[in-house]
Structures are given as C-alpha cells and as structure tokens.
Amino acid sequence: MMDLSAPAPMQEPQRQYYFLKRARELTAGKERELGRPLTCCVTTFGCQMNARDSEKLLGILKEAGYQETQDENADFVIYNTCTVRENANLRVYGRLGVLHGYKKKNPHMKIALCGCMMQEPDVVEKLKKSYPFVDLIFGTHNIFKFAELMVTMLESDRMIIDIWKDTDQIVEDLPVERKYSFKSGVNIMFGCNNFCSYCIVPYVRGRERSREPEEILKEIRKLVDDGVKEVMLLGQNVNSYGKNLARPVTFAELLREVVKIDGLERVRFMTSHPKDLSDELIQVMAESEKICRHLHLPLQSGSSRILKIMNRKYTKEQYLDLADRIRKAVPDIALTTDIIVGFPGETEEDFRETLDVVRRVRYDSAFTFIYSKRTGTPAAVMEDQIPEDVVKDRFDRLLKEVQTISKEMAERFTGSCQKVLVEEKNSQMEGYVTGRLSNNHVVHFRGPESLIGQIVEVRLDECRGFYYMGSLTG
Ligand code: 5AD
Ligand code: SF4
C-alpha cells in the first residue's frame, strides 16, 4: 500500500508506483468530470526496442486508468519516436499537425513525445518553437519515470521537458502491457558503444549497459508462467552482452541458461554485430532446438574499404567466412541483413562488392536503406556525399537482386513440414490464420482462431515469394 499523504519515496521502482497511484486519482477525477473512461493511444516508430518500450508505456497507462485505443483522436496520445533515418523524423512532424487538429476539438487532450528523436537537442528546440501544443517530452534514458512525468503533466498547463544525456540506471519491475499473450521481447542490454560512423544510435541511446542475467531469467520465467512461448532477446548488439557486468557473462552463456527454462519453446535475438559473433554462440545455436533458425547479421556494405570508413571493424572476407561457418554449423538457418547504399564516397566498384556479398551469402531477406545523413555523426561531414540519382539507381539494382535471391531461398523449404507458432487471424482470408516458422518466414493456412498462441505442425504447400500457403498436418 502506498501512502499518498507521505512524500514520494526516493527509491525505484517504489517511487513510480507512488506516482502511478497519484495518476490514477487524477484520471478518476477527469473521468467523473467527463462521464466516460479516458482513452490513450501509443504509436511506435522504429525498431523492436521501441516496440518493447511502448509496451512499458502502455503498462503504466493502463494502471493509471487509461483504456487503450488504436485511434489517435484519444485523450492521451504518445509518439515513441525513431531517428535512425531522416524520414522517420519527417513523419513525426507531419503527424503532429494532424494531432493538433484533434486537440483543437478536444482541449483536454494530452500529447507526449518520447524515444530516440527527443535525445536530439535541435529537435526539442524545434518542438518548443513550432509545436507548443505538445504537453510532455522525454527521452530514452528516463522512460522508467513515465508515471512521475505523467503526474507532472496532468497537474500543469505548460510543456514539460525532461531529457537526460545518459544514465547507468536500469529500473526493474515496472508494469508492462504485452501486445501478444504468447510472445514477448525481453531487453537484455541498452545502448551501443560501436559508433559506426553513419549511425546516431550511440548518441541517442547512450553507452552499453547489460541487465544482470538473474533479472533476465527471472523476467523470462515469469513470462513463461504467464503463457509466453517465444521470447526475443533485445539489444543493439547482443553479442557484446555482459562484458561490463561486475561478474562478466557472455551472450552464449546467457543463451545456455535461457534455453533451460521449462515451458519456453522458442528463443530469438536481435541484433548481432558480425565483429562480436563468437564460435561459442554458433555452437549454442547448433546445439539447441529452442533457438530459432534465424540470424540477422547486418552487413551494411560489402566493400572492405567502405566498411573501414563505416568503423564496422570487419572486412568483406571476414564477413563471408563468418556466414560460411554459420551455414555449415546450422544448415537450415535463415540469414537476414541490413544494407546501406550511398554511404559517402561509395564508388560503383564498392557497390559491386556489396552485390557480390549478396550473391554469395544468399540472404533469406535483406532490409535495404538509402544512406541518410545524421547530424552529429562523423559521416555527416564526410566529403563526397553521393548524388541522389546514383544512389537511387544502386538502390533499385540491389533491391532487385535481394528479392530474386529471397524468392529462390524461400523455395528450398516448399513441401517440408515445419513447426509454426500461430500468431493471428488472417485479415484477408476468412477461416485462415497466420503463423511464423522458426526461421521467421510467414505462413498462412486454414485453421480456427483457437490455434492462436499454439505451436502446430504445418506443411508448406506453396511458396509465394515472401510467404507460404500451407496446411495443417495431422
Ligand atoms: N542511414 C541509413 N541507414 C542507417 N541505418 C543506421 N543508420 C543509418 C543511416 N544514417 C540502418 C543500418 C542499421 C539499421 C537499423 O538502420 O543498416 O543496421
Ligand atoms: Fe548503430 Fe553500429 Fe550501434 Fe548498430 S552497432 S546501433 S549500426 S552504431
């Protein structure tokens, strides 16, 4: 029990539970005034880490008395932003205009912005000047303080801004509202120390911090007790997990413990940096059935010269050798990647090296990105930025190659029977459900909704490029 007449506790997470209770009182008052429940909408931009953070925001919002809606015309709207590429930022500004329209009609509406984009001082300046209708702005390092910030916001008419430059704090045991009952992301570390020269992430997510293995295992056991069958271990660079703990632990060691958890059926992880991927990890993947047959291994460029300027710390040959070793140890693995085209100074020859790696590794799928200049990163001030038409041409050629290969690669599983975790009702075809294979491919098949959350065996009858049509066996 929390005594609200006493001052707020200094210790976390107790302090946040105190503010949650205060928030609940404030929302209850507003509900009585309006004669209806209050609604909230959390919109997520960007990566899996942000998706997980949004589940934490929703956990707090629900405890504070808000009902979730997908409609942005709500009483409290939160944008959890991304800034990895320029167009992510532009989308947020565009949509804020729409929110302003809603707010004019619903004056007690509250708007909050958080996430990576808010860690950029220029963005906050622009918001203060041109978007004064925003009520709350906070960053990536103090998201655990959301309950406290919400109370400050609800009690004030001014724009509340709280951005931290960095933190070494990890606050455990706050409420979370999962999107899926049967699968969940689990943060194992925060931040990134790699400083790839094009990337803004280390500046907005701070230095690498790993959670204690006991905390991670405790969280996963609790999730499993709650019906979760699949977890995705999340970090910007999971392969350097545990290096900075008081008692260092490797990622492979952590995985060995995670797969021992009874009732947990599948383990995924994201993202791996090729420079830190150990033989020990390849071995653990090969040994454990529970570890999904999927590895996301960002290449970024196939040119050793560009990789050096990108500060990636591996060469084309080292990458190819690594991919080879992984495929030998785990033959049915699906390899996926991220590739950037148009990095400053990239020549036609460099680009052909990238195409060469794509043809040799034969990715199951690849995310291809046009290089985006991020202020504050070393690459932003490099000479020889590539003209738009040249980049566009390379991008189209790369995409064509990637798609052709993906289709060919997917064909290799056609006709096989695979275990599938059923994720949702198919929205296009009546009577169909959609699930995911261990290798992350998607399959649609006829089946009842009651299968959602279960692992079933499905025959992959037909490959349609990026997905399969299948049928339940047995
Ligand atoms: N421009 C384009 N793509 C980028 N990425 C990161 N920074 C940039 C940038 N400045 C891509 C990388 C990374 C993925 C998450 O986003 O490929 O792996
Ligand atoms: Fe960015 Fe490189 Fe860190 Fe990935 S590893 S988040 S690309 S700096």
Short mmCIF file of C-alpha atoms and ligand atoms in Angstrom, two decimals:
data_model
loop_
_atom_site.label_atom_id
_atom_site.label_comp_id
_atom_site.label_asym_id
_atom_site.label_seq_id
_atom_site.Cartn_x
_atom_site.Cartn_y
_atom_site.Cartn_z
CA MET A 1 0.00 0.00 0.00
CA MET A 2 1.25 3.47 -0.91
CA ASP A 3 0.52 6.39 1.42
CA LEU A 4 -0.10 9.41 -0.81
CA SER A 5 -0.04 11.85 2.11
CA ALA A 6 3.63 10.98 2.63
CA PRO A 7 6.32 12.40 0.32
CA ALA A 8 7.25 10.31 -2.73
CA PRO A 9 9.78 7.56 -1.93
CA MET A 10 13.26 8.18 -3.37
CA GLN A 11 13.86 4.56 -4.27
CA GLU A 12 12.86 2.98 -7.62
CA PRO A 13 10.59 1.39 -8.62
CA GLN A 14 8.60 2.29 -5.44
CA ARG A 15 8.71 5.96 -6.42
CA GLN A 16 6.97 5.19 -9.73
CA TYR A 17 4.28 3.10 -8.01
CA TYR A 18 3.60 6.10 -5.76
CA PHE A 19 3.13 8.34 -8.82
CA LEU A 20 1.01 5.70 -10.56
CA LYS A 21 -1.40 5.89 -7.68
CA ARG A 22 -1.43 9.68 -7.89
CA ALA A 23 -2.05 9.44 -11.65
CA ARG A 24 -4.95 7.06 -11.02
CA GLU A 25 -6.56 9.63 -8.71
CA LEU A 26 -6.16 12.38 -11.29
CA THR A 27 -7.59 10.30 -14.16
CA ALA A 28 -10.50 9.15 -11.95
CA GLY A 29 -11.37 12.82 -11.31
CA LYS A 30 -11.29 13.57 -15.03
CA GLU A 31 -13.43 10.51 -15.77
CA ARG A 32 -16.09 11.73 -13.35
CA GLU A 33 -15.97 15.18 -14.93
CA LEU A 34 -16.37 13.83 -18.47
CA GLY A 35 -18.69 10.97 -17.54
CA ARG A 36 -16.69 8.45 -19.55
CA PRO A 37 -13.45 6.48 -19.38
CA LEU A 38 -10.24 8.12 -20.64
CA THR A 39 -8.53 6.68 -23.70
CA CYS A 40 -4.88 6.52 -24.73
CA CYS A 41 -3.04 5.68 -27.92
CA VAL A 42 0.65 4.80 -28.19
CA THR A 43 2.15 4.98 -31.69
CA THR A 44 5.51 3.32 -32.19
CA PHE A 45 8.07 4.30 -34.81
CA GLY A 46 11.23 2.31 -35.45
CA CYS A 47 12.71 -0.87 -34.09
CA GLN A 48 11.87 -3.79 -31.78
CA MET A 49 13.42 -1.92 -28.85
CA ASN A 50 10.92 0.87 -29.31
CA ALA A 51 8.08 -1.65 -29.63
CA ARG A 52 9.11 -3.09 -26.27
CA ASP A 53 9.37 0.38 -24.72
CA SER A 54 5.84 1.10 -25.94
CA GLU A 55 4.61 -1.99 -24.09
CA LYS A 56 6.14 -0.49 -20.94
CA LEU A 57 4.40 2.84 -21.59
CA LEU A 58 1.09 1.04 -22.08
CA GLY A 59 1.59 -0.94 -18.87
CA ILE A 60 1.87 2.35 -16.98
CA LEU A 61 -1.02 3.97 -18.84
CA LYS A 62 -3.39 1.09 -18.09
CA GLU A 63 -2.50 1.16 -14.39
CA ALA A 64 -3.04 4.91 -14.46
CA GLY A 65 -6.60 4.29 -15.64
CA TYR A 66 -6.45 4.80 -19.39
CA GLN A 67 -8.12 2.45 -21.87
CA GLU A 68 -6.14 1.63 -24.97
CA THR A 69 -7.43 2.60 -28.40
CA GLN A 70 -5.83 2.49 -31.86
CA ASP A 71 -7.48 5.82 -32.71
CA GLU A 72 -5.18 8.81 -32.35
CA ASN A 73 -8.17 11.01 -31.56
CA ALA A 74 -7.73 9.99 -27.91
CA ASP A 75 -7.39 11.71 -24.52
CA PHE A 76 -3.68 10.93 -24.31
CA VAL A 77 -1.53 10.26 -27.39
CA ILE A 78 2.12 9.25 -27.18
CA TYR A 79 4.54 9.04 -30.08
CA ASN A 80 7.50 6.81 -29.33
CA THR A 81 9.87 8.13 -31.98
CA CYS A 82 12.84 6.89 -34.02
CA THR A 83 15.60 8.98 -35.55
CA VAL A 84 17.81 6.43 -37.27
CA ARG A 85 16.98 7.94 -40.66
CA GLU A 86 15.78 11.42 -41.56
CA ASN A 87 12.40 10.29 -42.94
CA ALA A 88 11.46 8.86 -39.51
CA ASN A 89 11.69 12.41 -38.13
CA LEU A 90 9.74 13.92 -41.01
CA ARG A 91 6.87 11.51 -40.45
CA VAL A 92 6.57 12.61 -36.82
CA TYR A 93 6.37 16.30 -37.71
CA GLY A 94 3.75 15.54 -40.36
CA ARG A 95 1.56 13.57 -37.98
CA LEU A 96 1.86 16.15 -35.21
CA GLY A 97 -0.07 18.51 -37.47
CA VAL A 98 -2.96 16.04 -37.55
CA LEU A 99 -2.85 15.65 -33.75
CA HIS A 100 -3.05 19.42 -33.37
CA GLY A 101 -6.32 19.33 -35.30
CA TYR A 102 -7.74 16.75 -32.85
CA LYS A 103 -6.55 18.75 -29.88
CA LYS A 104 -8.35 21.88 -31.03
CA LYS A 105 -11.61 19.93 -30.83
CA ASN A 106 -10.73 18.16 -27.61
CA PRO A 107 -8.86 20.75 -25.48
CA HIS A 108 -8.10 18.42 -22.56
CA MET A 109 -6.26 16.05 -24.92
CA LYS A 110 -2.64 15.45 -23.89
CA ILE A 111 0.22 14.80 -26.32
CA ALA A 112 3.55 13.27 -25.29
CA LEU A 113 6.65 12.58 -27.37
CA CYS A 114 9.45 10.26 -26.33
CA GLY A 115 12.10 7.98 -27.82
CA CYS A 116 15.29 8.48 -29.79
CA MET A 117 14.33 11.61 -31.70
CA MET A 118 13.85 13.50 -28.41
CA GLN A 119 17.50 12.96 -27.50
CA GLU A 120 18.47 15.41 -30.24
CA PRO A 121 18.68 18.98 -28.89
CA ASP A 122 17.74 20.51 -32.29
CA VAL A 123 14.51 18.51 -32.33
CA VAL A 124 13.48 19.71 -28.87
CA GLU A 125 14.23 23.32 -29.85
CA LYS A 126 12.07 22.97 -32.94
CA LEU A 127 9.22 21.43 -30.93
CA LYS A 128 9.37 24.21 -28.34
CA LYS A 129 9.21 26.85 -31.06
CA SER A 130 6.79 25.41 -33.60
CA TYR A 131 4.75 22.76 -31.74
CA PRO A 132 3.83 24.42 -28.42
CA PHE A 133 0.69 22.28 -28.11
CA VAL A 134 2.82 19.27 -27.14
CA ASP A 135 2.41 18.62 -23.38
CA LEU A 136 5.28 16.31 -22.48
CA ILE A 137 8.69 15.49 -23.97
CA PHE A 138 11.03 12.90 -22.51
CA GLY A 139 13.89 10.77 -23.79
CA THR A 140 15.20 7.24 -23.88
CA HIS A 141 17.09 7.25 -20.57
CA ASN A 142 14.24 8.25 -18.25
CA ILE A 143 11.36 6.26 -19.73
CA PHE A 144 11.11 4.42 -16.39
CA LYS A 145 9.96 7.78 -14.91
CA PHE A 146 6.89 7.92 -17.14
CA ALA A 147 4.39 7.67 -14.24
CA GLU A 148 6.05 10.59 -12.46
CA LEU A 149 6.23 12.67 -15.64
CA MET A 150 2.59 11.92 -16.39
CA VAL A 151 1.54 13.31 -12.99
CA THR A 152 3.62 16.46 -13.55
CA MET A 153 1.98 16.84 -16.95
CA LEU A 154 -1.56 16.28 -15.66
CA GLU A 155 -1.03 18.91 -12.96
CA SER A 156 0.43 21.54 -15.29
CA ASP A 157 -0.58 23.58 -18.33
CA ARG A 158 2.97 24.13 -19.55
CA MET A 159 5.08 21.95 -21.82
CA ILE A 160 7.07 19.56 -19.60
CA ILE A 161 10.51 18.60 -20.90
CA ASP A 162 12.79 16.08 -19.22
CA ILE A 163 15.72 14.76 -21.27
CA TRP A 164 18.75 13.04 -19.77
CA LYS A 165 22.08 12.93 -21.59
CA ASP A 166 22.90 9.42 -20.41
CA THR A 167 22.31 7.07 -17.49
CA ASP A 168 23.76 3.99 -15.87
CA GLN A 169 20.45 3.22 -14.17
CA ILE A 170 18.31 0.19 -15.06
CA VAL A 171 15.00 0.15 -13.18
CA GLU A 172 13.40 -3.30 -12.90
CA ASP A 173 9.87 -4.50 -12.11
CA LEU A 174 7.64 -1.84 -13.63
CA PRO A 175 4.27 -2.76 -15.20
CA VAL A 176 4.25 -3.93 -18.85
CA GLU A 177 1.30 -4.50 -21.18
CA ARG A 178 2.24 -7.07 -23.82
CA LYS A 179 0.88 -6.80 -27.34
CA TYR A 180 0.85 -10.60 -27.74
CA SER A 181 -0.02 -13.02 -24.97
CA PHE A 182 2.23 -15.79 -26.35
CA LYS A 183 5.42 -13.94 -27.33
CA SER A 184 7.43 -11.12 -25.88
CA GLY A 185 10.55 -9.05 -26.32
CA VAL A 186 12.98 -9.03 -23.40
CA ASN A 187 15.64 -6.33 -23.13
CA ILE A 188 18.99 -7.79 -22.25
CA MET A 189 21.01 -4.63 -22.76
CA PHE A 190 20.60 -0.98 -23.60
CA GLY A 191 22.73 1.41 -25.65
CA CYS A 192 25.59 0.88 -28.06
CA ASN A 193 29.34 1.51 -27.91
CA ASN A 194 30.21 0.88 -31.53
CA PHE A 195 29.93 4.29 -33.12
CA CYS A 196 29.51 3.14 -36.70
CA SER A 197 30.26 6.40 -38.48
CA TYR A 198 26.80 6.80 -40.09
CA CYS A 199 24.75 5.88 -37.02
CA ILE A 200 23.06 8.13 -34.49
CA VAL A 201 22.06 5.33 -32.10
CA PRO A 202 25.06 5.60 -29.73
CA TYR A 203 24.30 9.31 -29.29
CA VAL A 204 20.61 8.84 -28.52
CA ARG A 205 20.65 5.51 -26.65
CA GLY A 206 23.84 6.07 -24.68
CA ARG A 207 26.55 3.67 -23.60
CA GLU A 208 26.14 -0.08 -23.41
CA ARG A 209 24.53 -1.35 -20.20
CA SER A 210 23.66 -5.01 -19.66
CA ARG A 211 20.98 -6.29 -17.33
CA GLU A 212 22.01 -8.82 -14.72
CA PRO A 213 21.45 -12.38 -16.02
CA GLU A 214 19.37 -13.24 -12.92
CA GLU A 215 16.98 -10.37 -13.70
CA ILE A 216 16.62 -11.51 -17.32
CA LEU A 217 16.00 -15.13 -16.34
CA LYS A 218 13.51 -14.07 -13.66
CA GLU A 219 11.60 -12.00 -16.21
CA ILE A 220 11.50 -14.83 -18.75
CA ARG A 221 10.34 -17.37 -16.14
CA LYS A 222 7.54 -15.01 -15.19
CA LEU A 223 6.58 -14.54 -18.84
CA VAL A 224 6.51 -18.31 -19.37
CA ASP A 225 4.30 -18.74 -16.28
CA ASP A 226 2.05 -16.20 -17.93
CA GLY A 227 1.72 -18.21 -21.16
CA VAL A 228 4.61 -16.90 -23.26
CA LYS A 229 6.14 -19.48 -25.62
CA GLU A 230 8.61 -17.35 -27.54
CA VAL A 231 10.97 -14.61 -26.39
CA MET A 232 13.08 -12.24 -28.44
CA LEU A 233 16.19 -11.10 -26.57
CA LEU A 234 16.75 -7.46 -27.47
CA GLY A 235 19.84 -5.29 -27.67
CA GLN A 236 21.59 -3.06 -30.22
CA ASN A 237 24.46 -5.51 -30.20
CA VAL A 238 23.55 -8.65 -28.25
CA ASN A 239 26.91 -10.26 -28.99
CA SER A 240 28.66 -7.89 -26.64
CA TYR A 241 26.16 -8.65 -23.84
CA GLY A 242 27.58 -8.93 -20.35
CA LYS A 243 31.05 -7.53 -20.95
CA ASN A 244 30.59 -4.70 -18.49
CA LEU A 245 28.84 -6.57 -15.70
CA ALA A 246 30.57 -6.82 -12.32
CA ARG A 247 30.67 -10.56 -13.00
CA PRO A 248 31.07 -10.73 -16.81
CA VAL A 249 28.90 -13.22 -18.71
CA THR A 250 28.93 -13.91 -22.46
CA PHE A 251 25.83 -13.85 -24.63
CA ALA A 252 26.32 -17.54 -25.40
CA GLU A 253 26.40 -18.30 -21.66
CA LEU A 254 23.20 -16.32 -21.15
CA LEU A 255 21.51 -18.21 -24.01
CA ARG A 256 22.52 -21.54 -22.47
CA GLU A 257 20.67 -20.56 -19.30
CA VAL A 258 17.65 -19.16 -21.15
CA VAL A 259 17.05 -22.34 -23.16
CA LYS A 260 16.98 -24.36 -19.91
CA ILE A 261 13.75 -22.64 -18.86
CA ASP A 262 10.96 -25.23 -18.86
CA GLY A 263 7.93 -24.32 -20.91
CA LEU A 264 9.81 -21.82 -23.06
CA GLU A 265 9.68 -23.13 -26.62
CA ARG A 266 11.48 -20.59 -28.79
CA VAL A 267 14.23 -18.05 -28.36
CA ARG A 268 15.13 -15.34 -30.86
CA PHE A 269 17.56 -12.47 -30.58
CA MET A 270 18.28 -9.16 -32.30
CA THR A 271 20.70 -7.60 -33.34
CA SER A 272 24.05 -9.29 -33.85
CA HIS A 273 27.16 -7.36 -34.83
CA PRO A 274 29.38 -9.54 -37.03
CA LYS A 275 32.56 -8.37 -35.30
CA ASP A 276 31.45 -9.87 -31.96
CA LEU A 277 29.79 -13.09 -33.09
CA SER A 278 31.67 -15.89 -31.33
CA ASP A 279 32.20 -19.54 -32.21
CA GLU A 280 30.69 -20.30 -28.82
CA LEU A 281 27.45 -18.65 -29.97
CA ILE A 282 27.41 -20.61 -33.24
CA GLN A 283 27.85 -23.76 -31.21
CA VAL A 284 25.00 -22.93 -28.82
CA MET A 285 22.74 -22.21 -31.79
CA ALA A 286 23.63 -25.51 -33.40
CA GLU A 287 23.06 -27.44 -30.14
CA SER A 288 19.74 -26.03 -29.03
CA GLU A 289 16.49 -26.77 -30.80
CA LYS A 290 14.85 -23.92 -28.93
CA ILE A 291 16.98 -21.26 -30.59
CA CYS A 292 15.23 -20.17 -33.75
CA ARG A 293 16.81 -20.90 -37.10
CA HIS A 294 17.23 -17.25 -37.92
CA LEU A 295 20.16 -14.90 -37.65
CA HIS A 296 20.03 -11.22 -38.51
CA LEU A 297 23.58 -10.23 -39.38
CA PRO A 298 23.84 -6.65 -40.65
CA LEU A 299 26.34 -6.34 -43.49
CA GLN A 300 25.94 -2.58 -44.20
CA SER A 301 28.44 -2.75 -47.09
CA GLY A 302 30.34 -5.45 -48.95
CA SER A 303 33.35 -3.24 -49.61
CA SER A 304 36.18 -3.60 -47.10
CA ARG A 305 37.22 -0.04 -47.90
CA ILE A 306 33.77 1.35 -47.03
CA LEU A 307 33.44 -0.95 -44.01
CA LYS A 308 36.62 0.60 -42.64
CA ILE A 309 35.27 4.13 -43.06
CA MET A 310 31.99 2.97 -41.53
CA ASN A 311 34.02 1.80 -38.50
CA ARG A 312 32.46 -1.67 -38.71
CA LYS A 313 35.69 -3.49 -37.72
CA TYR A 314 35.39 -6.42 -40.15
CA THR A 315 36.33 -6.96 -43.80
CA LYS A 316 34.33 -8.45 -46.64
CA GLU A 317 36.36 -11.67 -46.33
CA GLN A 318 35.81 -11.94 -42.58
CA TYR A 319 32.08 -11.47 -43.05
CA LEU A 320 31.89 -14.10 -45.80
CA ASP A 321 33.87 -16.52 -43.68
CA LEU A 322 31.55 -15.95 -40.73
CA ALA A 323 28.43 -16.51 -42.86
CA ASP A 324 30.01 -19.68 -44.17
CA ARG A 325 30.77 -21.04 -40.71
CA ILE A 326 27.24 -20.32 -39.55
CA ARG A 327 25.67 -22.05 -42.55
CA LYS A 328 27.90 -25.09 -42.03
CA ALA A 329 27.04 -25.37 -38.34
CA VAL A 330 23.31 -24.69 -38.76
CA PRO A 331 22.42 -25.67 -42.36
CA ASP A 332 18.71 -24.77 -42.22
CA ILE A 333 19.33 -21.29 -40.82
CA ALA A 334 17.79 -18.22 -42.46
CA LEU A 335 20.25 -15.35 -42.73
CA THR A 336 18.93 -11.81 -42.99
CA THR A 337 20.73 -8.49 -43.12
CA ASP A 338 20.73 -4.69 -43.30
CA ILE A 339 22.49 -2.92 -46.16
CA ILE A 340 23.11 0.79 -46.70
CA VAL A 341 23.63 2.19 -50.20
CA GLY A 342 25.11 5.57 -50.98
CA PHE A 343 27.42 5.94 -47.99
CA PRO A 344 29.76 8.93 -48.63
CA GLY A 345 32.48 8.05 -51.11
CA GLU A 346 30.87 4.77 -52.22
CA THR A 347 32.04 4.06 -55.79
CA GLU A 348 30.46 1.78 -58.38
CA GLU A 349 33.20 -0.68 -57.55
CA ASP A 350 32.38 -0.58 -53.83
CA PHE A 351 28.73 -1.10 -54.64
CA ARG A 352 29.58 -4.14 -56.79
CA GLU A 353 31.36 -5.62 -53.77
CA THR A 354 28.06 -5.32 -51.89
CA LEU A 355 26.21 -7.07 -54.72
CA ASP A 356 28.89 -9.74 -54.68
CA VAL A 357 28.35 -10.48 -50.97
CA VAL A 358 24.58 -10.57 -51.52
CA ARG A 359 25.04 -13.16 -54.28
CA ARG A 360 27.45 -15.25 -52.24
CA VAL A 361 25.67 -15.26 -48.89
CA ARG A 362 22.21 -15.56 -50.47
CA TYR A 363 20.12 -13.87 -47.79
CA ASP A 364 16.63 -15.06 -46.97
CA SER A 365 15.74 -11.40 -46.78
CA ALA A 366 17.50 -8.06 -46.54
CA PHE A 367 16.47 -4.61 -45.39
CA THR A 368 17.98 -2.14 -47.81
CA PHE A 369 18.40 1.51 -46.83
CA ILE A 370 19.42 4.65 -48.63
CA TYR A 371 22.13 6.36 -46.61
CA SER A 372 20.65 9.16 -44.54
CA LYS A 373 22.84 11.96 -43.22
CA ARG A 374 22.52 12.25 -39.43
CA THR A 375 23.82 15.46 -37.91
CA GLY A 376 26.47 14.83 -35.27
CA THR A 377 27.77 11.59 -36.79
CA PRO A 378 31.24 11.51 -38.42
CA ALA A 379 29.80 10.51 -41.82
CA ALA A 380 27.62 13.63 -41.97
CA VAL A 381 30.67 15.83 -42.51
CA MET A 382 32.48 13.48 -44.90
CA GLU A 383 33.15 14.85 -48.34
CA ASP A 384 31.84 13.17 -51.42
CA GLN A 385 28.20 12.63 -50.49
CA ILE A 386 26.70 10.62 -53.35
CA PRO A 387 24.23 12.26 -55.77
CA GLU A 388 20.62 11.19 -55.37
CA ASP A 389 20.19 9.70 -58.86
CA VAL A 390 23.27 7.49 -58.47
CA VAL A 391 22.06 6.24 -55.08
CA LYS A 392 18.58 5.57 -56.43
CA ASP A 393 19.98 3.53 -59.31
CA ARG A 394 22.14 1.43 -56.96
CA PHE A 395 19.26 1.01 -54.54
CA ASP A 396 16.99 -0.35 -57.29
CA ARG A 397 19.64 -2.75 -58.55
CA LEU A 398 20.31 -4.01 -55.04
CA LEU A 399 16.63 -4.46 -54.26
CA LYS A 400 16.08 -6.48 -57.43
CA GLU A 401 18.98 -8.78 -56.61
CA VAL A 402 17.88 -9.21 -52.99
CA GLN A 403 14.30 -10.02 -53.97
CA THR A 404 15.26 -12.55 -56.64
CA ILE A 405 17.51 -14.37 -54.20
CA SER A 406 14.97 -14.27 -51.34
CA LYS A 407 12.38 -15.95 -53.53
CA GLU A 408 14.80 -18.66 -54.60
CA MET A 409 15.89 -19.21 -50.99
CA ALA A 410 12.31 -19.50 -49.72
CA GLU A 411 11.61 -22.21 -52.31
CA ARG A 412 14.02 -24.56 -50.56
CA PHE A 413 11.50 -25.18 -47.78
CA THR A 414 8.47 -25.75 -50.02
CA GLY A 415 6.98 -29.19 -49.38
CA SER A 416 8.52 -29.53 -45.91
CA CYS A 417 6.58 -29.79 -42.64
CA GLN A 418 7.52 -27.18 -40.07
CA LYS A 419 6.57 -26.14 -36.57
CA VAL A 420 4.63 -22.90 -36.65
CA LEU A 421 3.69 -20.52 -33.86
CA VAL A 422 0.22 -19.29 -34.78
CA GLU A 423 0.15 -15.51 -34.31
CA GLU A 424 -3.07 -14.08 -35.64
CA LYS A 425 -6.28 -14.42 -37.57
CA ASN A 426 -5.68 -13.74 -41.24
CA SER A 427 -7.23 -10.40 -42.06
CA GLN A 428 -7.55 -11.08 -45.81
CA MET A 429 -8.84 -14.65 -45.95
CA GLU A 430 -11.80 -15.83 -43.92
CA GLY A 431 -11.07 -19.03 -41.97
CA TYR A 432 -7.30 -18.65 -42.24
CA VAL A 433 -4.67 -17.96 -39.59
CA THR A 434 -1.10 -16.72 -39.91
CA GLY A 435 1.96 -18.06 -38.16
CA ARG A 436 5.72 -17.90 -38.13
CA LEU A 437 8.28 -20.63 -38.68
CA SER A 438 11.39 -20.93 -36.57
CA ASN A 439 13.31 -19.26 -39.43
CA ASN A 440 10.96 -16.27 -39.23
CA HIS A 441 9.16 -16.96 -42.51
CA VAL A 442 5.40 -16.40 -42.50
CA VAL A 443 2.79 -18.99 -43.48
CA HIS A 444 -0.97 -18.68 -43.98
CA PHE A 445 -3.16 -21.74 -43.59
CA ARG A 446 -6.73 -22.76 -42.93
CA GLY A 447 -7.38 -23.18 -39.21
CA PRO A 448 -9.51 -21.99 -36.30
CA GLU A 449 -8.70 -18.86 -34.31
CA SER A 450 -8.38 -21.04 -31.22
CA LEU A 451 -4.93 -22.05 -32.53
CA ILE A 452 -3.54 -18.56 -31.86
CA GLY A 453 -0.65 -18.85 -29.42
CA GLN A 454 -0.11 -22.54 -30.11
CA ILE A 455 2.71 -24.29 -31.91
CA VAL A 456 1.36 -26.58 -34.62
CA GLU A 457 2.80 -28.56 -37.50
CA VAL A 458 2.16 -27.14 -40.96
CA ARG A 459 3.05 -28.40 -44.43
CA LEU A 460 4.39 -25.61 -46.68
CA ASP A 461 2.43 -26.30 -49.85
CA GLU A 462 3.33 -23.29 -51.92
CA CYS A 463 5.87 -20.51 -51.76
CA ARG A 464 4.61 -17.12 -52.89
CA GLY A 465 7.84 -15.18 -52.66
CA PHE A 466 7.74 -13.66 -49.22
CA TYR A 467 5.30 -16.04 -47.60
CA TYR A 468 3.92 -19.58 -47.86
CA MET A 469 0.49 -21.07 -48.18
CA GLY A 470 0.29 -24.20 -46.05
CA SER A 471 -1.97 -26.78 -44.48
CA LEU A 472 -2.22 -28.22 -41.01
CA THR A 473 -0.87 -31.76 -40.77
CA GLY A 474 -2.32 -34.49 -38.60
N1 5AD B 1 21.33 5.87 -42.98
C1 5AD B 1 20.74 4.75 -43.48
N2 5AD B 1 20.58 3.63 -42.77
C2 5AD B 1 21.02 3.62 -41.49
N3 5AD B 1 20.99 2.66 -40.56
C3 5AD B 1 21.55 3.15 -39.43
N4 5AD B 1 21.93 4.41 -39.62
C4 5AD B 1 21.62 4.74 -40.90
C5 5AD B 1 21.78 5.90 -41.71
N5 5AD B 1 22.35 7.00 -41.22
C6 5AD B 1 20.49 1.32 -40.80
C7 5AD B 1 21.57 0.28 -40.58
C8 5AD B 1 21.13 -0.41 -39.32
C9 5AD B 1 19.63 -0.27 -39.40
C10 5AD B 1 18.93 -0.45 -38.13
O1 5AD B 1 19.45 1.03 -39.90
O2 5AD B 1 21.55 -0.62 -41.68
O3 5AD B 1 21.55 -1.75 -39.26
FE1 SF4 B 2 24.32 1.87 -34.92
FE2 SF4 B 2 26.50 0.40 -35.36
FE3 SF4 B 2 25.46 0.54 -32.86
FE4 SF4 B 2 24.14 -0.79 -34.78
S1 SF4 B 2 26.17 -1.32 -33.96
S2 SF4 B 2 23.27 0.69 -33.31
S3 SF4 B 2 24.61 0.40 -36.62
S4 SF4 B 2 26.39 2.22 -34.03
#
